[in-house]
JSON list of C-alpha atoms in Angstrom, two decimals:
[
{"chain": "A", "resi": 545, "resn": "MET", "atom": "CA", "xyz": [103.55, 93.29, 116.71]},
{"chain": "A", "resi": 546, "resn": "GLN", "atom": "CA", "xyz": [100.84, 95.67, 115.49]},
{"chain": "A", "resi": 547, "resn": "ASN", "atom": "CA", "xyz": [99.70, 94.62, 112.00]},
{"chain": "A", "resi": 548, "resn": "VAL", "atom": "CA", "xyz": [97.54, 97.64, 111.17]},
{"chain": "A", "resi": 549, "resn": "ILE", "atom": "CA", "xyz": [98.40, 101.29, 111.83]},
{"chain": "A", "resi": 550, "resn": "PRO", "atom": "CA", "xyz": [95.44, 103.68, 111.81]},
{"chain": "A", "resi": 551, "resn": "ALA", "atom": "CA", "xyz": [95.81, 107.25, 110.56]},
{"chain": "A", "resi": 552, "resn": "PHE", "atom": "CA", "xyz": [94.27, 110.42, 111.98]},
{"chain": "A", "resi": 553, "resn": "ARG", "atom": "CA", "xyz": [93.88, 113.57, 109.90]},
{"chain": "A", "resi": 554, "resn": "ILE", "atom": "CA", "xyz": [95.25, 116.60, 111.71]},
{"chain": "A", "resi": 555, "resn": "ALA", "atom": "CA", "xyz": [95.15, 120.29, 110.80]},
{"chain": "A", "resi": 556, "resn": "ASP", "atom": "CA", "xyz": [98.19, 121.57, 112.72]},
{"chain": "A", "resi": 557, "resn": "TYR", "atom": "CA", "xyz": [101.09, 119.23, 113.42]},
{"chain": "A", "resi": 558, "resn": "GLN", "atom": "CA", "xyz": [102.66, 121.36, 116.17]},
{"chain": "A", "resi": 559, "resn": "ARG", "atom": "CA", "xyz": [99.33, 121.50, 118.05]},
{"chain": "A", "resi": 560, "resn": "SER", "atom": "CA", "xyz": [98.78, 117.75, 117.62]},
{"chain": "A", "resi": 561, "resn": "LYS", "atom": "CA", "xyz": [102.36, 116.97, 118.60]},
{"chain": "A", "resi": 562, "resn": "ALA", "atom": "CA", "xyz": [101.91, 118.90, 121.85]},
{"chain": "A", "resi": 563, "resn": "PHE", "atom": "CA", "xyz": [98.64, 117.08, 122.54]},
{"chain": "A", "resi": 564, "resn": "TYR", "atom": "CA", "xyz": [99.94, 113.57, 121.86]},
{"chain": "A", "resi": 565, "resn": "VAL", "atom": "CA", "xyz": [103.52, 113.88, 123.12]},
{"chain": "A", "resi": 566, "resn": "GLU", "atom": "CA", "xyz": [103.23, 116.31, 126.04]},
{"chain": "A", "resi": 567, "resn": "GLY", "atom": "CA", "xyz": [99.59, 115.58, 126.91]},
{"chain": "A", "resi": 568, "resn": "MET", "atom": "CA", "xyz": [99.27, 111.84, 126.32]},
{"chain": "A", "resi": 569, "resn": "GLY", "atom": "CA", "xyz": [102.84, 110.57, 126.61]},
{"chain": "A", "resi": 570, "resn": "PHE", "atom": "CA", "xyz": [103.32, 109.31, 123.04]},
{"chain": "A", "resi": 571, "resn": "GLN", "atom": "CA", "xyz": [106.72, 109.52, 121.38]},
{"chain": "A", "resi": 572, "resn": "VAL", "atom": "CA", "xyz": [107.46, 110.64, 117.83]},
{"chain": "A", "resi": 573, "resn": "ASP", "atom": "CA", "xyz": [108.99, 107.70, 115.96]},
{"chain": "A", "resi": 574, "resn": "TRP", "atom": "CA", "xyz": [109.58, 109.60, 112.71]},
{"chain": "A", "resi": 575, "resn": "GLU", "atom": "CA", "xyz": [108.38, 112.58, 110.66]},
{"chain": "A", "resi": 576, "resn": "HIS", "atom": "CA", "xyz": [108.23, 112.95, 106.88]},
{"chain": "A", "resi": 577, "resn": "ARG", "atom": "CA", "xyz": [107.72, 116.01, 104.68]},
{"chain": "A", "resi": 578, "resn": "PHE", "atom": "CA", "xyz": [108.35, 116.14, 100.93]},
{"chain": "A", "resi": 579, "resn": "GLU", "atom": "CA", "xyz": [109.72, 119.67, 101.38]},
{"chain": "A", "resi": 580, "resn": "PRO", "atom": "CA", "xyz": [110.38, 121.72, 104.57]},
{"chain": "A", "resi": 581, "resn": "ASP", "atom": "CA", "xyz": [107.09, 123.68, 104.45]},
{"chain": "A", "resi": 582, "resn": "PHE", "atom": "CA", "xyz": [104.94, 120.80, 103.15]},
{"chain": "A", "resi": 583, "resn": "PRO", "atom": "CA", "xyz": [102.36, 118.88, 105.23]},
{"chain": "A", "resi": 584, "resn": "ALA", "atom": "CA", "xyz": [103.67, 116.43, 107.81]},
{"chain": "A", "resi": 585, "resn": "PHE", "atom": "CA", "xyz": [103.16, 112.66, 107.91]},
{"chain": "A", "resi": 586, "resn": "VAL", "atom": "CA", "xyz": [104.25, 111.29, 111.28]},
{"chain": "A", "resi": 587, "resn": "GLN", "atom": "CA", "xyz": [104.28, 108.08, 113.27]},
{"chain": "A", "resi": 588, "resn": "ILE", "atom": "CA", "xyz": [103.77, 108.27, 117.03]},
{"chain": "A", "resi": 589, "resn": "SER", "atom": "CA", "xyz": [103.66, 105.40, 119.50]},
{"chain": "A", "resi": 590, "resn": "LYS", "atom": "CA", "xyz": [103.06, 104.47, 123.11]},
{"chain": "A", "resi": 591, "resn": "GLU", "atom": "CA", "xyz": [103.41, 101.08, 124.78]},
{"chain": "A", "resi": 592, "resn": "GLY", "atom": "CA", "xyz": [103.83, 99.29, 121.46]},
{"chain": "A", "resi": 593, "resn": "MET", "atom": "CA", "xyz": [100.82, 100.90, 119.76]},
{"chain": "A", "resi": 594, "resn": "ALA", "atom": "CA", "xyz": [101.35, 103.24, 116.82]},
{"chain": "A", "resi": 595, "resn": "ILE", "atom": "CA", "xyz": [99.26, 105.88, 115.03]},
{"chain": "A", "resi": 596, "resn": "TYR", "atom": "CA", "xyz": [99.98, 107.87, 111.89]},
{"chain": "A", "resi": 597, "resn": "LEU", "atom": "CA", "xyz": [99.17, 111.59, 112.03]},
{"chain": "A", "resi": 598, "resn": "THR", "atom": "CA", "xyz": [98.77, 113.24, 108.66]},
{"chain": "A", "resi": 599, "resn": "GLU", "atom": "CA", "xyz": [98.29, 116.82, 107.52]},
{"chain": "A", "resi": 600, "resn": "HIS", "atom": "CA", "xyz": [97.73, 115.57, 103.95]},
{"chain": "A", "resi": 601, "resn": "ALA", "atom": "CA", "xyz": [94.13, 116.39, 102.98]},
{"chain": "A", "resi": 602, "resn": "GLY", "atom": "CA", "xyz": [93.76, 113.38, 100.69]},
{"chain": "A", "resi": 603, "resn": "ASP", "atom": "CA", "xyz": [94.79, 110.74, 103.24]},
{"chain": "A", "resi": 604, "resn": "CYS", "atom": "CA", "xyz": [91.66, 110.63, 105.40]},
{"chain": "A", "resi": 605, "resn": "GLU", "atom": "CA", "xyz": [89.00, 112.77, 107.06]},
{"chain": "A", "resi": 606, "resn": "ALA", "atom": "CA", "xyz": [89.30, 114.31, 110.53]},
{"chain": "A", "resi": 607, "resn": "GLY", "atom": "CA", "xyz": [86.99, 112.87, 113.17]},
{"chain": "A", "resi": 608, "resn": "GLY", "atom": "CA", "xyz": [88.21, 109.26, 113.17]},
{"chain": "A", "resi": 609, "resn": "LEU", "atom": "CA", "xyz": [87.86, 106.68, 115.93]},
{"chain": "A", "resi": 610, "resn": "ILE", "atom": "CA", "xyz": [90.32, 104.01, 117.03]},
{"chain": "A", "resi": 611, "resn": "HIS", "atom": "CA", "xyz": [90.35, 101.56, 119.93]},
{"chain": "A", "resi": 612, "resn": "PHE", "atom": "CA", "xyz": [93.47, 100.78, 121.95]},
{"chain": "A", "resi": 613, "resn": "PHE", "atom": "CA", "xyz": [93.25, 97.66, 124.09]},
{"chain": "A", "resi": 614, "resn": "VAL", "atom": "CA", "xyz": [95.45, 97.97, 127.15]},
{"chain": "A", "resi": 615, "resn": "PRO", "atom": "CA", "xyz": [95.89, 95.80, 130.27]},
{"chain": "A", "resi": 616, "resn": "ASP", "atom": "CA", "xyz": [94.68, 98.54, 132.67]},
{"chain": "A", "resi": 617, "resn": "VAL", "atom": "CA", "xyz": [92.53, 101.44, 131.44]},
{"chain": "A", "resi": 618, "resn": "ASP", "atom": "CA", "xyz": [92.47, 102.87, 134.97]},
{"chain": "A", "resi": 619, "resn": "ARG", "atom": "CA", "xyz": [96.25, 103.31, 134.92]},
{"chain": "A", "resi": 620, "resn": "TRP", "atom": "CA", "xyz": [95.90, 105.23, 131.63]},
{"chain": "A", "resi": 621, "resn": "TYR", "atom": "CA", "xyz": [93.15, 107.31, 133.20]},
{"chain": "A", "resi": 622, "resn": "ASP", "atom": "CA", "xyz": [95.43, 108.20, 136.13]},
{"chain": "A", "resi": 623, "resn": "GLU", "atom": "CA", "xyz": [97.86, 109.66, 133.55]},
{"chain": "A", "resi": 624, "resn": "LEU", "atom": "CA", "xyz": [95.19, 111.36, 131.41]},
{"chain": "A", "resi": 625, "resn": "LYS", "atom": "CA", "xyz": [92.61, 112.66, 133.91]},
{"chain": "A", "resi": 626, "resn": "ASN", "atom": "CA", "xyz": [92.74, 116.12, 132.40]},
{"chain": "A", "resi": 627, "resn": "LEU", "atom": "CA", "xyz": [91.89, 114.74, 128.92]},
{"chain": "A", "resi": 628, "resn": "ALA", "atom": "CA", "xyz": [89.17, 112.15, 129.57]},
{"chain": "A", "resi": 629, "resn": "GLU", "atom": "CA", "xyz": [86.11, 111.38, 131.65]},
{"chain": "A", "resi": 630, "resn": "PRO", "atom": "CA", "xyz": [86.48, 108.46, 134.06]},
{"chain": "A", "resi": 631, "resn": "PRO", "atom": "CA", "xyz": [86.35, 104.96, 132.54]},
{"chain": "A", "resi": 632, "resn": "ASN", "atom": "CA", "xyz": [82.94, 103.34, 132.22]},
{"chain": "A", "resi": 633, "resn": "GLU", "atom": "CA", "xyz": [81.50, 99.93, 131.46]},
{"chain": "A", "resi": 634, "resn": "ASP", "atom": "CA", "xyz": [78.80, 101.07, 129.03]},
{"chain": "A", "resi": 635, "resn": "LEU", "atom": "CA", "xyz": [79.71, 98.31, 126.56]},
{"chain": "A", "resi": 636, "resn": "GLU", "atom": "CA", "xyz": [79.40, 94.79, 127.91]},
{"chain": "A", "resi": 637, "resn": "GLY", "atom": "CA", "xyz": [82.75, 93.17, 128.55]},
{"chain": "A", "resi": 638, "resn": "LEU", "atom": "CA", "xyz": [84.77, 96.40, 128.31]},
{"chain": "A", "resi": 639, "resn": "ARG", "atom": "CA", "xyz": [85.96, 99.08, 130.68]},
{"chain": "A", "resi": 640, "resn": "MET", "atom": "CA", "xyz": [86.87, 102.11, 128.59]},
{"chain": "A", "resi": 641, "resn": "MET", "atom": "CA", "xyz": [87.40, 105.83, 128.34]},
{"chain": "A", "resi": 642, "resn": "THR", "atom": "CA", "xyz": [87.51, 108.20, 125.38]},
{"chain": "A", "resi": 643, "resn": "VAL", "atom": "CA", "xyz": [90.07, 110.91, 124.65]},
{"chain": "A", "resi": 644, "resn": "VAL", "atom": "CA", "xyz": [89.30, 113.44, 121.90]},
{"chain": "A", "resi": 645, "resn": "ASP", "atom": "CA", "xyz": [92.19, 115.20, 120.18]},
{"chain": "A", "resi": 646, "resn": "PRO", "atom": "CA", "xyz": [92.14, 118.86, 118.96]},
{"chain": "A", "resi": 647, "resn": "ASP", "atom": "CA", "xyz": [90.84, 117.75, 115.53]},
{"chain": "A", "resi": 648, "resn": "GLY", "atom": "CA", "xyz": [87.93, 115.71, 116.88]},
{"chain": "A", "resi": 649, "resn": "ASN", "atom": "CA", "xyz": [89.60, 112.31, 116.48]},
{"chain": "A", "resi": 650, "resn": "GLN", "atom": "CA", "xyz": [88.65, 109.85, 119.23]},
{"chain": "A", "resi": 651, "resn": "LEU", "atom": "CA", "xyz": [90.88, 107.36, 121.00]},
{"chain": "A", "resi": 652, "resn": "ARG", "atom": "CA", "xyz": [88.94, 104.75, 122.98]},
{"chain": "A", "resi": 653, "resn": "ILE", "atom": "CA", "xyz": [91.24, 103.22, 125.57]},
{"chain": "A", "resi": 654, "resn": "CYS", "atom": "CA", "xyz": [89.76, 99.83, 126.52]},
{"chain": "A", "resi": 655, "resn": "THR", "atom": "CA", "xyz": [90.39, 96.93, 128.87]},
{"chain": "A", "resi": 656, "resn": "ARG", "atom": "CA", "xyz": [88.58, 93.64, 128.37]},
{"chain": "A", "resi": 657, "resn": "LEU", "atom": "CA", "xyz": [86.81, 92.50, 131.52]},
{"chain": "A", "resi": 658, "resn": "SER", "atom": "CA", "xyz": [86.99, 88.92, 132.72]},
{"chain": "A", "resi": 659, "resn": "ALA", "atom": "CA", "xyz": [83.84, 86.88, 132.13]},
{"chain": "A", "resi": 660, "resn": "SER", "atom": "CA", "xyz": [82.14, 86.07, 135.41]}
]
């Protein structure tokens, strides 16, 4: 169970929804708005990992960074080739790639490497 859920500030929910759902394969778990035309606060998830997306200016700044640890970053890369550069091992002990959303938020998809 994920104990902490990070939040990304987004400017346009429909654009971000297309990026995360259609582009990255996340699902929308729920959406909240205080009124129909008010900013959205949304939870999305994929493979047991969740993110909040918020249009609320006071929640956080755009340009955040989160790390997702997955069993096989290369499998994620096969799904997301059009959104990321190939995985690298620039940080010792990790194989990772970075995906940047339309608001400049970064998702680092990482796999821990076995110690030799």
